[in-house]
Tab-separated table of C-alpha atoms in Angstrom:
chain	number	residue	atom	x	y	z
A	97	MET	CA	-2.599	1.709	-0.696
A	98	LEU	CA	-3.208	0.383	2.831
A	99	HIS	CA	-5.429	-2.422	1.574
A	100	VAL	CA	-3.122	-3.144	-1.350
A	101	LEU	CA	-0.097	-3.495	0.954
A	102	LEU	CA	-2.042	-5.643	3.386
A	103	ASP	CA	-3.256	-7.847	0.539
A	104	VAL	CA	0.379	-8.577	-0.279
A	105	LEU	CA	1.780	-8.764	3.250
A	106	ALA	CA	-1.049	-10.923	4.599
A	107	GLN	CA	-1.569	-12.871	1.358
A	108	ARG	CA	-5.248	-12.021	1.280
A	109	GLN	CA	-6.965	-14.224	-1.267
A	110	PRO	CA	-8.122	-13.679	-3.936
A	111	PHE	CA	-6.631	-10.153	-3.952
A	112	VAL	CA	-2.909	-10.812	-3.438
A	113	VAL	CA	-1.954	-11.308	-7.100
A	114	ALA	CA	-3.563	-8.115	-8.463
A	115	SER	CA	-2.331	-6.091	-5.487
A	116	ALA	CA	1.245	-7.370	-5.901
A	117	GLN	CA	1.118	-6.604	-9.619
A	118	ALA	CA	-0.149	-3.087	-8.873
A	119	LEU	CA	2.721	-2.573	-6.400
A	120	ASN	CA	5.197	-3.811	-8.988
A	121	THR	CA	4.167	-1.029	-11.381
A	122	VAL	CA	5.960	1.413	-9.102
A	123	THR	CA	9.154	0.238	-10.830
A	124	GLN	CA	8.019	2.014	-13.990
A	125	GLU	CA	9.387	5.505	-14.482
A	126	ASP	CA	5.978	7.133	-14.798
A	127	VAL	CA	4.364	5.492	-11.758
A	128	GLU	CA	5.007	6.803	-8.253
A	129	GLY	CA	3.740	4.857	-5.255
A	130	TYR	CA	2.684	6.511	-2.023
A	131	VAL	CA	1.169	5.280	1.191
A	132	SER	CA	-0.210	7.754	3.711
A	133	GLY	CA	1.745	8.119	6.921
A	134	HIS	CA	-1.135	7.024	9.110
A	135	ALA	CA	-1.528	3.811	7.089
A	136	ILE	CA	1.974	2.751	8.136
A	137	THR	CA	0.941	2.683	11.793
A	138	ASN	CA	-2.155	0.658	10.910
A	139	ILE	CA	-0.074	-1.836	8.932
A	140	PHE	CA	2.368	-2.105	11.849
A	141	TYR	CA	-0.487	-2.780	14.271
A	142	ILE	CA	-1.851	-5.604	12.108
A	143	LEU	CA	1.592	-7.136	11.445
A	144	ARG	CA	2.587	-6.871	15.109
A	145	ARG	CA	-0.312	-9.099	16.097
A	146	GLN	CA	0.848	-11.724	13.595
A	147	VAL	CA	4.653	-11.703	13.924
A	148	GLY	CA	5.532	-9.520	16.939
A	149	SER	CA	6.795	-5.940	17.204
A	150	GLU	CA	10.424	-6.489	16.225
A	151	ALA	CA	9.537	-8.537	13.153
A	152	ALA	CA	6.804	-6.071	12.134
A	153	LEU	CA	9.278	-3.175	12.319
A	154	ARG	CA	11.792	-5.098	10.188
A	155	LEU	CA	9.099	-5.965	7.645
A	156	LEU	CA	8.008	-2.343	7.278
A	157	SER	CA	11.565	-1.081	7.177
A	158	THR	CA	12.527	-3.527	4.451
A	159	LEU	CA	9.357	-2.883	2.491
A	160	LEU	CA	9.821	0.878	2.526
A	161	GLN	CA	13.600	0.916	2.049
A	162	ARG	CA	13.945	-1.314	-0.915
A	163	CYS	CA	11.011	-3.687	-1.474
A	164	SER	CA	13.473	-6.167	-2.884
A	165	ALA	CA	12.768	-9.367	-1.036
A	166	VAL	CA	11.740	-12.430	-2.913
A	167	LEU	CA	8.670	-13.500	-1.052
A	168	GLY	CA	9.120	-17.185	-1.629
A	169	ARG	CA	9.628	-20.391	0.295
A	170	GLN	CA	13.385	-19.976	0.857
A	171	ARG	CA	13.640	-16.342	1.870
A	172	GLY	CA	11.378	-14.102	3.911
A	173	LEU	CA	11.172	-10.333	4.166
A	174	GLY	CA	13.264	-8.283	6.564
A	175	GLY	CA	15.657	-11.160	7.178
A	176	LEU	CA	12.952	-13.326	8.702
A	177	PRO	CA	12.811	-16.952	7.608
A	178	HIS	CA	9.692	-17.877	5.677
A	179	GLU	CA	8.584	-20.207	8.492
A	180	ARG	CA	7.968	-17.119	10.643
A	181	LEU	CA	5.873	-15.672	7.815
A	182	PRO	CA	3.548	-18.499	6.757
A	183	TRP	CA	1.044	-15.936	5.510
A	184	PHE	CA	3.575	-14.354	3.120
A	185	PRO	CA	2.883	-14.727	-0.601
A	186	PRO	CA	5.324	-16.588	-2.815
A	187	LEU	CA	5.701	-13.560	-5.098
A	188	ALA	CA	8.611	-11.406	-6.120
A	189	ILE	CA	8.572	-7.665	-5.630
A	190	ALA	CA	11.005	-5.910	-7.926
A	191	SER	CA	14.181	-4.510	-6.403
A	192	ARG	CA	13.781	-0.994	-7.836
A	193	GLN	CA	10.358	-0.488	-6.334
A	194	ARG	CA	9.995	2.580	-4.163
A	195	ILE	CA	7.081	3.383	-1.948
A	196	GLN	CA	7.066	6.911	-0.598
A	197	ILE	CA	5.228	8.082	2.494
A	198	ALA	CA	2.669	10.839	2.040
A	199	SER	CA	2.918	13.328	4.892
A	200	ILE	CA	-0.078	13.909	7.084
A	201	THR	CA	0.113	17.626	7.735
A	202	ASP	CA	-2.021	20.117	9.592
A	203	GLN	CA	-3.517	21.157	6.250
A	204	VAL	CA	-4.354	17.543	5.343
A	205	ILE	CA	-6.080	16.889	8.681
A	206	ARG	CA	-8.074	20.136	8.549
A	207	ALA	CA	-9.195	19.415	4.988
A	208	ALA	CA	-10.174	15.855	5.965
A	209	LEU	CA	-12.244	17.206	8.858
A	210	GLN	CA	-14.149	19.394	6.378
A	211	SER	CA	-14.500	16.613	3.818
A	212	SER	CA	-17.864	15.140	2.880
A	213	MET	CA	-16.338	11.660	3.041
A	214	THR	CA	-17.933	9.543	5.757
A	215	ASP	CA	-14.799	7.609	6.780
A	216	PHE	CA	-12.283	9.978	8.390
A	217	GLU	CA	-9.254	7.729	7.827
A	218	ASP	CA	-10.060	7.531	4.119
A	219	ALA	CA	-10.687	11.292	4.025
A	220	VAL	CA	-7.152	11.790	5.382
A	221	THR	CA	-5.802	9.496	2.653
A	222	SER	CA	-7.749	11.372	-0.011
A	223	GLU	CA	-6.596	14.780	1.212
A	224	ALA	CA	-2.968	13.611	1.430
A	225	ALA	CA	-3.208	12.411	-2.189
A	226	LEU	CA	-4.786	15.718	-3.218
A	227	ALA	CA	-2.048	17.714	-1.450
A	228	LEU	CA	0.581	15.764	-3.400
A	229	GLY	CA	-1.261	16.259	-6.673
A	230	LEU	CA	-1.594	12.523	-7.252
A	231	ASP	CA	-3.650	11.327	-10.204
A	232	LEU	CA	-5.475	8.520	-8.427
A	233	ILE	CA	-5.758	6.286	-5.390
A	234	VAL	CA	-5.462	2.531	-5.835
A	235	THR	CA	-7.471	0.689	-3.191
A	236	ARG	CA	-9.875	-2.176	-2.753
A	237	ASN	CA	-12.020	0.055	-0.560
A	238	ILE	CA	-13.481	2.221	-3.332
A	239	SER	CA	-16.928	2.530	-1.732
A	240	ASP	CA	-15.516	4.763	1.028
A	241	PHE	CA	-13.946	7.081	-1.572
A	242	VAL	CA	-17.128	7.963	-3.500
A	243	SER	CA	-16.830	11.656	-2.625
A	244	SER	CA	-13.029	11.785	-2.846
A	245	SER	CA	-11.559	14.645	-4.872
A	246	VAL	CA	-8.979	12.178	-6.185
A	247	PRO	CA	-10.265	9.396	-8.468
A	248	VAL	CA	-9.985	5.828	-7.144
A	249	MET	CA	-9.460	2.478	-8.831
A	250	LEU	CA	-9.305	-1.140	-7.815
A	251	PRO	CA	-5.873	-2.722	-8.383
A	252	GLU	CA	-7.342	-4.706	-11.294
A	253	GLU	CA	-8.741	-1.527	-12.895
A	254	PHE	CA	-5.417	0.234	-12.434
A	255	LEU	CA	-3.552	-2.631	-14.120
A	256	ALA	CA	-6.047	-2.660	-17.013
A	257	ALA	CA	-5.734	1.121	-17.464
A	258	LEU	CA	-1.932	0.873	-17.501
A	259	SER	CA	-2.019	-1.922	-20.032
A	260	GLU	CA	-4.373	0.074	-22.297
A	261	SER	CA	-2.069	3.102	-22.176
A	262	THR	CA	0.992	1.167	-23.337
């Protein structure tokens, strides 16, 4: 979810549209969205360099509390004017969207340390998803999740799978 959130927040082309659509699926009753606790600090670090600490905290707070901002030309996220967020996508994120934070526990860290995954940060994400019993991880970084116990999908694959199931 880290890469998906950053795609949207930093308007990373050509990924922003599919990532925003994947985030919007969290409004559906049968889709729960999680981001691992350690990813929040990484997102803050990246945003802080672009908009400053106070603005980055407001962005994250707004995103996690209600994800209801219209990311357009007139209104920014977290009460910031769009001019302060020139990298923000002109997309709407639905007001009912909820993103929950997956806890990084002692058990998760110990399991990640024993994991065969080569990227420790991604191993932590995988183990947090496993501890929650999640069905899959949506990320653009699927190559680092080859040995994950939880299946992974690109945002585009996730959207296609959802559309096939309805």
